[in-house]
Amino acid sequence: LPGLVRAWGQARRKEDSRFMLTGDQYKSSLNDGRRVYWNGKRVTDLTGCPALKSSIDAVARTYDAAYRPGDRAVSELLQLPTSADALAARMSLHTEWLTEISFMCVMTALTAASRIAARCPERAAAIRAYVDMLQHQDLRITECITDAKGDRSLAPGKQHDADAYLRVVERRPGGIVVRGAKLHVSHAAIGHELLVMPTKAMKPDEGDYAVAFAASVNSPGISIVTVGEPTPGDPRDFPFSSREFVPQCFVIFDDVFIPDERVFLDGEPDLAATFAHALGLWTRAGGLVNLADDADCLVGFAQLIAEANGLDKFVHIREKISDMVIHATIIRATLEASLKNCERTTDGMMIPDELFANAGKYLHAANWSLMIRHLQDIGGGSVLTSPSISDCENDEIGALVQNYMRGKQGVDGRYRLRLLHAIRDYTLTSYGSYKSFSNLHGGGGLYAQRLVTRNRYDMERAKRLALKAADLSGAAP
Ligand SMILES: Cc1cc2nc3c(=O)[nH]c(=O)nc-3n(C[C@H](O)[C@H](O)[C@H](O)COP(=O)(O)OP(=O)(O)OC[C@H]3O[C@@H](n4cnc5c(N)ncnc54)[C@H](O)[C@@H]3O)c2cc1C
C-alpha cells in the first residue's frame, strides 16, 4: 500500500493533473518518499509524527474547508488579488500558517517575475508557469531563503566552506545541480514544494550563489530535519500551545538536480536581491496581519486581568494599558496603510506597500518585550504560579482553590484561572518564547526592516520640508 500511495503521489504531480485536494488526499500526498528526520530518526509516517501531526491535521482541515470538486478548480486560497479590496480580503483570511506561507510564496514568485520580466522574459515565464501548476494542483509551498551563512563577516564567495551559502555546483544540459542548506524553514516537511532563493544581494563574482528555483520536497538529495514538538498539556491550561505549533525545518540540498523549467535565476548576481526583497515584502506584510491582532490581544488580556483583579481604575495600570493601546493602534495603522497604498504590478496583481509593512513589522518586534512587561506586571505572580484547572476539579481541594483564585467581587475563580493560564501560555511557555522570538527574527531580523524602511522612505521630501520650515529653501548646498 505505501508503494501504491507513493506512486499516486508522484502521478498527481504530473503537469496535466489539475484538481483540488481534500484533507485526506493532502495527507496521502505527503507519503511520497520524502526524507524527513526528527530527533535523530527518519520519519516514515508523517501523519503520526508528534512533531508534525497537529500541523498536518490543521492543514488538512483547511483543504477540506476550501475544497471544490471539478477539473481546473482553483482554491480561493491561492488566487491572485487583482484589486485593493481583494488584497485586503485575502490578507485577512487567517487560515493556518502553511497555507498563508504558500500564498505568500506564490505572491513572492510573481512579484519577482514582474520585476525581472524586462531583463529575463523566459525566467519570468517559467515562474508564471510554475505558479499556474501550483494553483491547479492545489499544492503547498514553503519559503527557503536563510542560508547556513558560516562566518557572518565573510561574503558567500569568501567563506571557508564554499557551501555555507546554497550554490550551483554544476550546470548540465537540461538543468543545474545545487548544494547547500536553508535553515529555519517553517513547515518545509509538510508542504509539497520548496521555493528557494538567495538570502541577500550578491557580488558580481558570486554568480553561482545567485540562484533561485523550485524543488519538490521529495526530490533526490533533499533531506529535512524537523525541530521541536508541540507542548503536551491540558488545553484549558495551555490554550495556545495545544492548538498552534509551527515545525521549523533544516533543509539540506545535497547535489540536487533542478530541471531548467524550475530554475528562476542562475548566474545573474544583480538580480539576487530582487527575490529576497519580494519575499521580505510578502512575509512582513503577511506577518503584520497577525501582529496587529497580537497587539490587540495583548491589550485585551491586560484589560481583562486588570478588571478581574480590581485594578482597572488605578492610574499606573491605566497608563500601562494606554501604552499598549497606542502600540496596537499604530501597528494596525501600518497594516492598513500598507494595504491602502498597495501597488499594481505589470501582471495586474496588487502588492502591499513596503515602507509601511517594514516599519510596522519593525515597531512591533522592537516593542513586543515592553508590551509583555506591562501585561505581566499588571497580571501579577499568578500568571506564572496558578494551579491547573484539574486542581480546581479535585474533590478535596478544588473548591478551596477556586475560592482563593477569585478576584474582585463577582469574578469566578475558574474564569480567572483560565485567563491567567492564557496569559502565561501567550507570554511565558515555550509557545510564548516562540512567539517573542519569531517576532524578532521571523521575516528577517530588525536590521533588515530598518534597511528597507530607510530605503523606501522619501528622504528628499523630508529634507525639502525641513528646509522650507527653516526658511532655507534654495539655500541648501
Ligand atoms: C520562527 C522563525 C521562522 C522563520 N521562518 C523562516 C522561513 O520560513 N524561511 C526562511 O528561509 N527563514 C526563516 N526564518 C529565518 C529568519 O529569516 C532568520 O532567522 C533571520 O533573517 C536572521 O538570520 P539568522 O538567523 O541567520 O541570523 P544572523 O544573520 O546570524 O543574524 C544575527 C545577528 O547578526 C547580525 N548580522 C548577521 N550578519 C551580519 C553582517 N554581515 N554584518 C552585520 N551584522 C550582521 C544580524 O543583523 C542580527 O542582529 C525564520 C526564523 C524564525 C525565528
Coordinates of C-alpha atoms and ligand atoms in Angstrom, one line a residue:
L1 CA 0.0 0.0 0.0
P2 CA 2.7 2.6 0.8
G3 CA 4.2 1.9 -2.6
L4 CA 0.8 2.5 -4.3
V5 CA 0.2 5.7 -2.4
R6 CA 3.7 6.9 -3.3
A7 CA 3.0 6.1 -6.9
W8 CA -0.3 8.0 -6.7
G9 CA 1.5 10.9 -5.0
Q10 CA 4.1 11.1 -7.8
A11 CA 1.5 10.7 -10.5
R12 CA -0.6 13.6 -9.2
R13 CA 2.4 15.9 -9.7
K14 CA 2.2 15.5 -13.4
E15 CA 1.6 18.8 -15.1
D16 CA -1.7 17.6 -16.6
S17 CA -3.4 16.7 -13.4
R18 CA -5.5 19.7 -12.3
F19 CA -7.8 19.4 -9.4
M20 CA -8.2 20.5 -5.8
L21 CA -7.2 18.3 -2.9
T22 CA -9.3 17.2 0.1
G23 CA -7.8 16.9 3.5
D24 CA -7.3 13.1 3.2
Q25 CA -5.7 13.5 -0.3
Y26 CA -3.4 16.1 1.2
K27 CA -2.4 13.7 3.9
S28 CA -1.8 10.8 1.4
S29 CA 0.2 13.1 -0.8
L30 CA 2.8 13.5 1.9
N31 CA 3.7 9.8 1.6
D32 CA 5.9 10.4 -1.4
G33 CA 9.3 9.1 -0.3
R34 CA 10.4 12.4 1.2
R35 CA 13.4 12.2 3.6
V36 CA 12.3 13.8 6.9
Y37 CA 14.1 13.4 10.2
W38 CA 13.1 14.2 13.7
N39 CA 15.0 13.6 17.0
G40 CA 17.7 11.7 15.2
K41 CA 15.4 9.2 13.3
R42 CA 13.9 9.1 9.8
V43 CA 10.2 9.7 9.9
T44 CA 8.3 7.1 7.9
D45 CA 4.8 8.1 8.9
L46 CA 4.5 11.9 8.9
T47 CA 0.8 11.9 10.0
G48 CA 1.7 10.0 13.1
C49 CA 4.9 12.0 14.0
P50 CA 4.3 14.0 17.3
A51 CA 6.2 17.0 15.8
L52 CA 4.1 17.2 12.7
K53 CA 0.7 15.6 13.4
S54 CA -1.2 18.6 14.7
S55 CA 0.1 20.9 11.9
I56 CA -0.8 18.3 9.3
D57 CA -4.3 18.0 10.8
A58 CA -4.8 21.8 10.7
V59 CA -3.7 22.0 7.1
A60 CA -6.0 19.1 6.2
R61 CA -8.9 21.0 7.8
T62 CA -8.1 24.0 5.6
Y63 CA -8.0 21.8 2.5
D64 CA -11.5 20.4 3.4
A65 CA -12.9 23.8 4.1
A66 CA -11.7 25.2 0.7
Y67 CA -12.4 22.1 -1.4
R68 CA -14.4 22.3 -4.6
P69 CA -14.7 19.4 -7.0
G70 CA -14.1 19.6 -10.6
D71 CA -11.3 19.7 -13.2
R72 CA -9.3 23.0 -13.2
A73 CA -10.9 24.3 -9.9
V74 CA -8.5 26.7 -8.2
S75 CA -8.5 27.2 -4.5
E76 CA -9.5 30.7 -3.5
L77 CA -6.6 30.5 -1.0
L78 CA -4.1 30.5 -3.9
Q79 CA -5.9 33.1 -6.1
L80 CA -4.2 36.3 -7.0
P81 CA -5.7 39.6 -5.7
T82 CA -6.3 42.0 -8.6
S83 CA -7.8 44.8 -6.6
A84 CA -7.1 46.6 -3.3
D85 CA -10.3 45.1 -1.8
A86 CA -9.3 41.6 -2.9
L87 CA -5.9 42.0 -1.4
A88 CA -7.2 43.2 1.9
A89 CA -9.8 40.4 2.0
R90 CA -7.2 37.7 1.2
M91 CA -4.7 39.0 3.8
S92 CA -7.4 38.9 6.5
L93 CA -8.5 35.4 5.8
H94 CA -6.2 33.9 8.5
T95 CA -6.1 30.2 7.7
E96 CA -3.3 28.1 9.3
W97 CA 0.3 29.1 8.7
L98 CA 1.3 26.7 5.9
T99 CA -1.5 27.9 3.7
E100 CA -0.6 31.5 4.4
I101 CA 3.1 30.8 3.6
S102 CA 2.0 29.1 0.4
F103 CA 0.0 32.2 -0.7
M104 CA 3.0 34.4 0.2
C105 CA 5.3 32.2 -1.8
V106 CA 3.0 32.4 -4.8
M107 CA 2.9 36.2 -4.5
T108 CA 6.6 36.4 -3.9
A109 CA 7.4 34.4 -7.0
L110 CA 5.0 36.6 -9.2
T111 CA 6.3 39.8 -7.7
A112 CA 9.8 38.8 -8.6
A113 CA 8.7 37.7 -12.0
S114 CA 7.2 41.1 -12.7
R115 CA 10.4 42.8 -11.6
I116 CA 12.7 40.6 -13.7
A117 CA 10.5 40.2 -16.7
A118 CA 12.0 43.0 -18.8
R119 CA 15.6 41.6 -18.4
C120 CA 14.8 37.8 -18.3
P121 CA 11.4 37.2 -20.0
E122 CA 12.0 33.5 -20.2
R123 CA 12.7 33.2 -16.4
A124 CA 9.6 35.3 -15.7
A125 CA 7.5 33.0 -17.9
A126 CA 8.9 29.9 -16.1
I127 CA 7.8 31.4 -12.8
R128 CA 4.3 32.1 -14.1
A129 CA 4.0 28.6 -15.5
Y130 CA 5.2 27.2 -12.2
V131 CA 2.6 29.2 -10.2
D132 CA -0.1 28.1 -12.6
M133 CA 0.9 24.4 -11.8
L134 CA 0.8 25.1 -8.0
Q135 CA -2.6 26.6 -8.3
H136 CA -4.1 23.9 -10.4
Q137 CA -2.6 21.1 -8.4
D138 CA -3.5 22.8 -5.1
L139 CA 0.0 22.4 -3.7
R140 CA 1.5 23.9 -0.6
I141 CA 4.9 25.5 -0.8
T142 CA 7.4 26.9 1.7
E143 CA 10.0 29.7 1.5
C144 CA 13.7 28.7 1.7
I145 CA 15.8 31.8 1.9
T146 CA 18.0 31.7 5.1
D147 CA 21.4 30.1 4.4
A148 CA 23.7 28.4 7.0
K149 CA 26.0 31.5 6.4
G150 CA 29.1 30.3 8.2
D151 CA 31.3 33.2 9.2
R152 CA 28.9 36.2 9.0
S153 CA 31.8 38.7 8.4
L154 CA 32.6 36.9 5.1
A155 CA 30.8 37.2 1.8
P156 CA 29.4 34.0 0.3
G157 CA 32.2 33.7 -2.2
K158 CA 34.9 34.2 0.6
Q159 CA 33.6 31.5 3.1
H160 CA 35.9 28.8 4.3
D161 CA 33.2 26.3 3.3
A162 CA 32.0 27.3 -0.2
D163 CA 28.6 25.6 0.5
A164 CA 27.8 27.9 3.5
Y165 CA 25.5 29.7 1.1
L166 CA 23.5 27.5 -1.3
R167 CA 25.1 27.5 -4.7
V168 CA 25.2 25.9 -8.2
V169 CA 27.9 23.2 -8.3
E170 CA 27.2 22.0 -11.8
R171 CA 25.5 23.1 -15.0
R172 CA 24.3 20.3 -17.2
P173 CA 22.2 20.2 -20.3
G174 CA 18.6 20.4 -19.1
G175 CA 19.3 21.8 -15.6
I176 CA 21.6 22.7 -12.7
V177 CA 22.9 20.9 -9.6
V178 CA 22.7 22.7 -6.3
R179 CA 24.3 22.2 -2.9
G180 CA 23.9 23.9 0.5
A181 CA 21.3 24.2 3.2
K182 CA 18.4 26.5 4.1
L183 CA 17.6 26.9 7.8
H184 CA 14.6 27.8 9.9
V185 CA 12.2 26.9 7.1
S186 CA 8.7 26.9 8.6
H187 CA 6.6 23.9 7.7
A188 CA 9.0 22.6 5.0
A189 CA 8.5 19.0 6.0
I190 CA 4.7 19.0 5.4
G191 CA 4.4 21.1 2.2
H192 CA 4.8 19.8 -1.3
E193 CA 7.3 22.2 -2.8
L194 CA 10.2 24.5 -1.8
L195 CA 10.7 27.9 -3.2
V196 CA 14.4 28.6 -2.9
M197 CA 16.2 31.9 -3.4
P198 CA 19.3 33.9 -2.4
T199 CA 19.2 35.4 1.1
K200 CA 20.7 38.7 0.0
A201 CA 22.3 40.7 -2.8
M202 CA 25.3 39.0 -4.4
K203 CA 28.5 40.5 -5.8
P204 CA 29.5 40.3 -9.5
D205 CA 31.8 37.3 -8.8
E206 CA 29.1 35.4 -6.9
G207 CA 27.1 34.2 -9.9
D208 CA 26.9 30.6 -8.5
Y209 CA 25.2 31.9 -5.4
A210 CA 22.7 33.9 -7.4
V211 CA 20.3 31.0 -7.8
A212 CA 16.5 30.8 -7.3
F213 CA 14.4 27.7 -8.2
A214 CA 11.6 25.4 -7.1
A215 CA 12.1 21.9 -5.9
S216 CA 9.6 19.2 -4.9
V217 CA 10.2 18.1 -1.3
N218 CA 10.8 14.5 -2.3
S219 CA 13.5 15.4 -4.9
P220 CA 16.5 13.1 -4.6
G221 CA 19.2 14.8 -2.5
I222 CA 16.8 16.8 -0.3
S223 CA 16.7 15.9 3.4
I224 CA 14.7 17.8 6.0
V225 CA 15.4 17.8 9.7
T226 CA 12.3 19.0 11.6
V227 CA 12.8 20.6 15.0
G228 CA 10.7 20.7 18.2
E229 CA 7.2 19.4 19.0
P230 CA 4.1 20.9 20.5
T231 CA 4.0 21.2 24.3
P232 CA 1.7 18.5 25.7
G233 CA -0.8 19.6 28.3
D234 CA -4.4 20.3 29.2
P235 CA -5.8 22.7 26.5
R236 CA -7.5 24.6 29.4
D237 CA -4.1 25.3 30.9
F238 CA -2.3 25.7 27.6
P239 CA -4.8 27.1 25.2
F240 CA -2.3 28.4 22.6
S241 CA 0.5 25.7 22.9
S242 CA -2.1 23.0 22.5
R243 CA -3.5 24.3 19.2
E244 CA -0.7 26.2 17.4
F245 CA 2.7 24.8 16.5
V246 CA 4.9 25.5 13.6
P247 CA 7.6 22.9 12.8
Q248 CA 10.8 24.6 11.9
C249 CA 12.9 22.8 9.4
F250 CA 16.6 22.4 8.4
V251 CA 16.6 21.7 4.7
I252 CA 19.7 20.1 3.2
F253 CA 20.3 20.1 -0.6
D254 CA 22.9 17.5 -1.3
D255 CA 23.6 17.8 -5.0
V256 CA 20.0 18.2 -6.1
F257 CA 19.2 18.3 -9.8
I258 CA 16.9 21.1 -10.8
P259 CA 15.4 21.0 -14.3
D260 CA 15.6 24.2 -16.4
E261 CA 11.9 24.8 -16.3
R262 CA 12.2 25.2 -12.5
V263 CA 15.2 27.5 -12.5
F264 CA 14.1 31.1 -11.9
L265 CA 17.5 32.7 -11.6
D266 CA 21.0 31.5 -12.3
G267 CA 24.2 33.5 -12.6
E268 CA 22.7 37.0 -12.6
P269 CA 24.0 38.4 -9.3
D270 CA 22.5 41.8 -9.7
L271 CA 19.0 40.2 -9.7
A272 CA 19.6 38.1 -6.5
A273 CA 18.2 40.8 -4.2
T274 CA 15.0 41.1 -6.3
F275 CA 13.8 37.7 -4.9
A276 CA 14.9 38.5 -1.3
H277 CA 13.1 41.8 -1.4
A278 CA 9.9 40.3 -2.8
L279 CA 9.9 37.7 -0.1
G280 CA 10.7 40.2 2.6
L281 CA 7.7 42.3 1.4
W282 CA 5.2 39.4 1.5
T283 CA 6.4 37.8 4.7
R284 CA 6.4 41.2 6.6
A285 CA 3.1 42.3 5.2
G286 CA 1.6 38.9 5.8
G287 CA 3.1 38.7 9.2
L288 CA 1.8 42.2 10.1
V289 CA -1.8 40.9 9.8
N290 CA -1.1 38.5 12.7
L291 CA 1.0 41.1 14.6
A292 CA -1.8 43.6 14.6
D293 CA -4.1 41.0 16.1
D294 CA -1.4 40.0 18.6
A295 CA -1.1 43.6 19.7
D296 CA -4.9 43.9 20.2
C297 CA -4.9 40.6 22.0
L298 CA -2.2 41.8 24.5
V299 CA -4.4 44.9 25.2
G300 CA -7.4 42.6 25.7
F301 CA -5.6 40.4 28.2
A302 CA -4.2 43.4 30.1
Q303 CA -7.7 45.0 30.4
L304 CA -9.4 41.7 31.3
I305 CA -6.9 40.7 34.1
A306 CA -6.9 44.3 35.4
E307 CA -10.7 44.2 35.6
A308 CA -10.7 40.7 37.2
N309 CA -8.1 41.9 39.8
G310 CA -10.0 45.1 40.6
L311 CA -7.1 47.2 39.2
D312 CA -8.6 48.8 36.2
K313 CA -9.1 52.3 37.7
F314 CA -5.6 52.8 39.1
V315 CA -3.6 55.4 37.3
H316 CA -0.4 53.5 36.7
I317 CA -2.3 50.5 35.4
R318 CA -4.4 52.7 33.1
E319 CA -1.2 54.3 31.8
K320 CA 0.4 51.0 31.0
I321 CA -2.7 49.9 29.2
S322 CA -2.7 53.2 27.3
D323 CA 0.8 52.5 26.1
M324 CA -0.4 49.1 24.9
V325 CA -3.4 50.7 23.2
I326 CA -1.2 53.2 21.3
H327 CA 1.2 50.4 20.3
A328 CA -1.7 48.3 19.0
T329 CA -3.3 51.2 17.1
I330 CA 0.0 52.2 15.4
I331 CA 0.7 48.6 14.3
R332 CA -2.8 48.3 12.8
A333 CA -2.4 51.7 11.2
T334 CA 0.8 50.5 9.4
L335 CA -1.1 47.4 8.3
E336 CA -3.9 49.4 6.9
A337 CA -1.6 52.0 5.3
S338 CA 0.4 49.1 3.7
L339 CA -2.8 47.7 2.2
K340 CA -4.4 51.1 1.2
N341 CA -1.2 52.1 -0.6
C342 CA -0.9 48.9 -2.5
E343 CA 0.5 48.9 -6.0
R344 CA -0.4 47.1 -9.1
T345 CA 2.4 45.0 -10.8
T346 CA 2.8 44.8 -14.5
D347 CA 1.0 41.5 -14.3
G348 CA -2.1 43.2 -12.8
M349 CA -1.9 41.9 -9.2
M350 CA -1.8 44.0 -6.1
I351 CA 1.2 44.1 -3.7
P352 CA 1.2 45.9 -0.3
D353 CA 3.3 49.0 0.3
E354 CA 6.9 48.1 1.5
L355 CA 7.5 51.2 3.6
F356 CA 4.6 50.7 5.9
A357 CA 4.9 46.9 6.1
N358 CA 8.5 47.1 7.1
A359 CA 8.0 50.0 9.6
G360 CA 5.1 48.1 11.2
K361 CA 6.9 44.8 11.5
Y362 CA 10.0 46.6 13.0
L363 CA 7.9 48.6 15.5
H364 CA 6.1 45.6 16.7
A365 CA 9.2 43.4 17.1
A366 CA 11.1 46.2 18.8
N367 CA 8.4 47.0 21.3
W368 CA 7.0 43.5 22.0
S369 CA 9.1 42.9 25.1
L370 CA 7.8 46.2 26.6
M371 CA 4.2 45.2 25.9
I372 CA 4.8 41.8 27.5
R373 CA 6.4 43.5 30.5
H374 CA 3.3 45.7 31.0
L375 CA 1.0 42.7 30.8
Q376 CA 3.0 40.5 33.2
D377 CA 3.3 43.5 35.6
I378 CA -0.4 44.0 35.6
G379 CA -1.2 40.3 35.8
G380 CA 0.8 39.6 39.0
G381 CA 2.5 36.4 40.2
S382 CA -0.4 34.2 39.5
V383 CA 0.4 34.5 35.8
L384 CA 3.2 32.1 36.5
T385 CA 2.1 30.1 39.5
S386 CA -1.6 29.4 39.2
P387 CA -2.9 25.9 39.9
S388 CA -4.2 23.9 37.0
I389 CA -7.8 23.5 36.0
S390 CA -7.6 19.9 37.1
D391 CA -6.7 21.1 40.6
C392 CA -10.0 23.0 40.5
E393 CA -11.7 19.8 39.9
N394 CA -10.2 17.8 42.7
D395 CA -12.8 16.7 45.2
E396 CA -10.7 17.6 48.2
I397 CA -9.1 20.9 47.4
G398 CA -10.9 22.1 44.2
A399 CA -13.5 24.3 45.9
L400 CA -10.7 25.9 48.0
V401 CA -8.5 26.6 45.0
Q402 CA -11.4 28.2 43.2
N403 CA -12.3 30.2 46.2
Y404 CA -8.8 31.7 46.6
M405 CA -8.5 32.3 42.9
R406 CA -11.4 34.7 42.8
G407 CA -10.6 38.2 42.0
K408 CA -12.9 41.2 42.7
Q409 CA -16.5 40.6 43.8
G410 CA -18.4 38.6 41.1
V411 CA -15.3 37.2 39.4
D412 CA -15.4 33.4 39.3
G413 CA -12.2 31.7 40.4
R414 CA -12.2 29.2 37.5
Y415 CA -12.7 32.0 34.9
R416 CA -9.8 34.0 36.4
L417 CA -7.6 30.9 36.4
R418 CA -8.2 30.3 32.8
L419 CA -7.5 33.9 32.0
L420 CA -4.2 33.7 33.9
H421 CA -3.3 30.4 32.1
A422 CA -4.0 32.0 28.8
I423 CA -1.6 34.9 29.6
R424 CA 1.0 32.5 30.8
D425 CA 0.8 30.4 27.7
Y426 CA 0.9 33.6 25.5
T427 CA 3.9 35.1 27.1
L428 CA 5.9 32.6 29.2
T429 CA 5.7 29.0 28.0
S430 CA 7.7 27.6 25.1
Y431 CA 4.8 28.8 22.9
G432 CA 5.3 32.3 24.4
S433 CA 9.0 32.3 23.8
Y434 CA 8.5 31.0 20.3
K435 CA 6.2 34.0 19.7
S436 CA 8.6 36.5 21.0
F437 CA 11.5 35.0 19.1
S438 CA 9.6 34.7 15.8
N439 CA 8.5 38.4 16.2
L440 CA 12.2 39.3 16.3
H441 CA 13.7 37.0 13.6
G442 CA 10.8 35.6 11.5
G443 CA 10.6 37.5 8.2
G444 CA 14.2 38.8 8.8
G445 CA 15.8 40.5 11.8
L446 CA 15.3 44.1 12.9
Y447 CA 18.2 45.3 10.8
A448 CA 16.6 44.1 7.6
Q449 CA 13.4 46.1 8.3
R450 CA 15.4 49.2 9.2
L451 CA 17.3 48.9 5.9
V452 CA 14.1 48.6 3.8
T453 CA 12.3 51.3 5.7
R454 CA 15.1 53.7 5.3
N455 CA 15.5 52.9 1.5
R456 CA 11.7 53.3 0.9
Y457 CA 11.3 56.5 2.9
D458 CA 11.0 59.7 0.9
M459 CA 14.1 61.4 2.4
E460 CA 14.2 64.2 -0.3
R461 CA 10.7 65.2 0.7
A462 CA 11.7 65.3 4.4
K463 CA 14.6 67.5 3.5
R464 CA 12.5 69.8 1.5
L465 CA 10.0 70.2 4.3
A466 CA 12.8 70.9 6.8
L467 CA 14.4 73.5 4.5
K468 CA 11.0 75.2 4.0
A469 CA 10.3 75.2 7.7
A470 CA 13.7 76.8 8.4
D471 CA 13.1 79.3 5.6
L472 CA 16.2 77.8 3.8
S473 CA 14.6 76.6 0.6
G474 CA 17.0 77.3 -2.2
A475 CA 19.9 77.9 0.2
A476 CA 20.9 74.3 0.8
P477 CA 24.4 73.3 -0.6
Ligands
LIG1 C1 10.3 31.5 13.9 C2 11.1 31.7 12.7 C3 10.6 31.4 11.5 C4 11.4 31.5 10.3 N1 10.9 31.1 9.1 C5 11.7 31.1 8.0 C6 11.3 30.5 6.8 O1 10.2 30.1 6.7 N2 12.2 30.5 5.8 C7 13.4 31.0 5.9 O2 14.2 30.9 4.9 N3 13.9 31.6 7.0 C8 13.0 31.7 8.1 N4 13.5 32.2 9.3 C9 14.8 32.7 9.4 C10 14.9 34.2 9.6 O3 14.6 35.0 8.5 C11 16.3 34.5 10.1 O4 16.4 33.9 11.4 C12 16.7 35.9 10.2 O5 16.7 36.5 8.9 C13 18.0 36.1 10.8 O6 19.0 35.4 10.2 P1 19.9 34.4 11.0 O7 19.1 33.5 11.9 O8 20.8 33.6 10.1 O9 20.8 35.3 12.0 P2 22.1 36.1 11.6 O10 22.1 36.5 10.2 O11 23.2 35.4 12.2 O12 21.8 37.4 12.5 C14 22.1 37.5 13.9 C15 22.5 39.0 14.1 O13 23.7 39.2 13.4 C16 23.6 40.4 12.6 N5 24.4 40.1 11.4 C17 24.5 39.0 10.7 N6 25.3 39.2 9.6 C18 25.8 40.4 9.7 C19 26.8 41.2 9.0 N7 27.4 40.7 7.9 N8 27.0 42.4 9.3 C20 26.4 43.0 10.5 N9 25.5 42.3 11.2 C21 25.2 41.0 10.9 C22 22.1 40.5 12.3 O14 21.7 41.8 11.9 C23 21.5 40.0 13.6 O15 21.5 41.1 14.5 C24 12.7 32.1 10.4 C25 13.2 32.4 11.7 C26 12.4 32.2 12.8 C27 13.0 32.6 14.2

